[in-house]
C-alpha positions as semicolon CSV with decimal commas, in nm:
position;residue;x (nm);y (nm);z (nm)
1;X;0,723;-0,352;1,186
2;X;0,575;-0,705;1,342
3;X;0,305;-0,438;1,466
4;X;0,199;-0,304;1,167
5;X;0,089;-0,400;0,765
6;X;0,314;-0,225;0,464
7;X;0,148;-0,112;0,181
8;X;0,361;-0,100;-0,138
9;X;0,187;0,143;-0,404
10;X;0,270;0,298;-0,722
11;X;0,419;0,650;-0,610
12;X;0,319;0,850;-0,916
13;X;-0,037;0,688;-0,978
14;X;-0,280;0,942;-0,844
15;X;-0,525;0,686;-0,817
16;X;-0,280;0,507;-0,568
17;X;-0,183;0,825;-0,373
18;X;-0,596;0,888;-0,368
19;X;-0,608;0,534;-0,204
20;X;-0,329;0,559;0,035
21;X;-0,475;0,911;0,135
22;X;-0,784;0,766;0,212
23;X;-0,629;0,452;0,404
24;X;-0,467;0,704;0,594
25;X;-0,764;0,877;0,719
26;X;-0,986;0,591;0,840
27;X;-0,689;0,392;0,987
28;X;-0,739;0,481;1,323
29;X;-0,545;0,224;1,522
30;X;-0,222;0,307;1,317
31;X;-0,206;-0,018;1,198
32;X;-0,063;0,079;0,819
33;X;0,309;0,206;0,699
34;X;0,353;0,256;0,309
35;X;0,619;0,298;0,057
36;X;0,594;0,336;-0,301
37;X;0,695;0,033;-0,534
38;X;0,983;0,289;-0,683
39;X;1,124;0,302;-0,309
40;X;1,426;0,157;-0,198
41;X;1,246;0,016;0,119
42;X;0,972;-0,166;-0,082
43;X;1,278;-0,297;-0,336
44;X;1,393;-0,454;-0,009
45;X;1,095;-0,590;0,137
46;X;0,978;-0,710;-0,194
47;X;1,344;-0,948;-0,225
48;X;1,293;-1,049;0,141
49;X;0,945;-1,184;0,043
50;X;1,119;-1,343;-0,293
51;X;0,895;-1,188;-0,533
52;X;1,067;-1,119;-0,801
53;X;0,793;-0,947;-1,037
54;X;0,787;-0,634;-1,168
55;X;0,465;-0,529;-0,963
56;X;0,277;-0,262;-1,047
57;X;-0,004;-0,332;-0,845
58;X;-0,128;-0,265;-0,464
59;X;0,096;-0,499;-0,246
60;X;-0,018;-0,547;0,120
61;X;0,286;-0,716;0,352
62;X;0,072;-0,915;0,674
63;X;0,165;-1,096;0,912
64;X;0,454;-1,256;0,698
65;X;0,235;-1,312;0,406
66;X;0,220;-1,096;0,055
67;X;-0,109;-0,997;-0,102
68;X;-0,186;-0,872;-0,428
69;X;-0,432;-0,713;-0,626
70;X;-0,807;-0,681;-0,510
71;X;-0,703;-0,942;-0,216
72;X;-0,468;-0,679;-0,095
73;X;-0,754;-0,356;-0,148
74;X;-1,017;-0,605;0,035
75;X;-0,751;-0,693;0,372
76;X;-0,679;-0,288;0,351
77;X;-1,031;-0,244;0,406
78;X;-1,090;-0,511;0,691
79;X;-0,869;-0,200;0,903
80;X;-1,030;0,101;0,810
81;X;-1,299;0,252;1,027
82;X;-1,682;0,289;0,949
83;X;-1,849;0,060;0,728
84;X;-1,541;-0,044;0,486
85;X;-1,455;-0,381;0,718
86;X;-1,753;-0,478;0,552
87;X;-1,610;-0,489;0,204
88;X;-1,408;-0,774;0,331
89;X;-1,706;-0,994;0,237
90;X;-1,613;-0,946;-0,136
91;X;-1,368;-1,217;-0,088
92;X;-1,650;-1,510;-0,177
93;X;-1,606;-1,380;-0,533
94;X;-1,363;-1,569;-0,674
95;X;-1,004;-1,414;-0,697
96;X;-0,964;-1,470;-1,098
97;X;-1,320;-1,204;-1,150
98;X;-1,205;-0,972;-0,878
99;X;-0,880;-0,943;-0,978
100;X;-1,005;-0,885;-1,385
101;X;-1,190;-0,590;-1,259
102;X;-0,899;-0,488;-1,055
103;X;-0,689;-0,557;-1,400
104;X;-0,904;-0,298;-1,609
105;X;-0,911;-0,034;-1,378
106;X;-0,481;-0,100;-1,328
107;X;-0,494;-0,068;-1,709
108;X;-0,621;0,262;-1,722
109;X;-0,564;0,416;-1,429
110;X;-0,276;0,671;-1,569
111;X;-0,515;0,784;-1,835
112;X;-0,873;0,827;-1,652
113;X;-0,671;0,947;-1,329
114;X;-0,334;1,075;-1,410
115;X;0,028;1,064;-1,298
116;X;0,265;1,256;-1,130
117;X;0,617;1,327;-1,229
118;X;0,780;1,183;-0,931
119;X;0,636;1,019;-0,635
120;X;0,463;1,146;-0,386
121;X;0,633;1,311;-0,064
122;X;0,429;1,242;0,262
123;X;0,399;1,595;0,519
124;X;0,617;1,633;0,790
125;X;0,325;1,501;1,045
126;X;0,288;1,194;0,815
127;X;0,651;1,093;0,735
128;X;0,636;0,851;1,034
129;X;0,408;0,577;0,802
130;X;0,655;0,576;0,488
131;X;0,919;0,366;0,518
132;X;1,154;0,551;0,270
133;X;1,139;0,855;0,553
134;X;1,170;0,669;0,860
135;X;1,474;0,802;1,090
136;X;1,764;0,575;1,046
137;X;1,841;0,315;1,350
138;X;2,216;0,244;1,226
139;X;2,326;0,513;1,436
140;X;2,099;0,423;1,753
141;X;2,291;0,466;2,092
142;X;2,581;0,651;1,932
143;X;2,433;0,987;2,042
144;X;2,548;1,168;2,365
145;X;2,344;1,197;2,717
């Protein structure tokens, strides 16, 4: 995982699934892997980090370090293809009025976009970038020749 940044998003926010679909098709190096916050695998990572919040918010795990809110959404973008490296910029605004705007649309989001029952589950060609469905390595070098 030292290769790559975890997003942690709300499974059932289709807002969230929106974003990590979109992630997903402008990160061409590979450089993301995702699990929802309702995941085993981001209950884990989120201990190992020691924060013990209930988040309900966009987490981005990089290079050791854990980012929240719109500071998470504007590192995302720093990765994706085209133009969206340049929304890294936004970061001169100070955290505290980013993250308010961030704060409203968190506070809606299930009403102007929705929710799903149960969180989302990633296509067989894309199961490689969730955590929660990555083959198990307990059983590595156990198999025959």
């Amino acid at each position: 995982m030292n290769d790559h940044a975890v997003i942690l998003f709300d499974g059932i926010c289709n807002l969230c699934n929106g974003f990590v679909n979109f992630i997903i098709r402008r990160d061409q190096k590979d450089y993301f892997r995702f699990a929802s916050l309702q995941s085993e695998a981001a209950e884990k990572l989120l201990s190992d980090y020691v924060v013990a919040e209930q988040l309900k918010t966009i987490v981005l795990i990089e290079n050791g370090k854990v980012y929240k809110r719109s500071g998470a959404a504007l590192r995302i973008c720093r990765h994706l293809s085209a133009g969206w490296p340049l929304c890294y910029a936004f970061t001169i605004i100070p955290a505290f009025l980013r993250d308010a705007v961030y704060n409203l649309v968190a506070k809606y989001r299930y009403r102007w976009f929705g929710k799903k029952e149960q969180c989302m589950v990633p296509t067989p060609e894309l199961r490689s970038k969730f955590l929660e469905y990555e083959p198990q390595k307990e059983n590595a070098g156990t198999g025959s020749k």
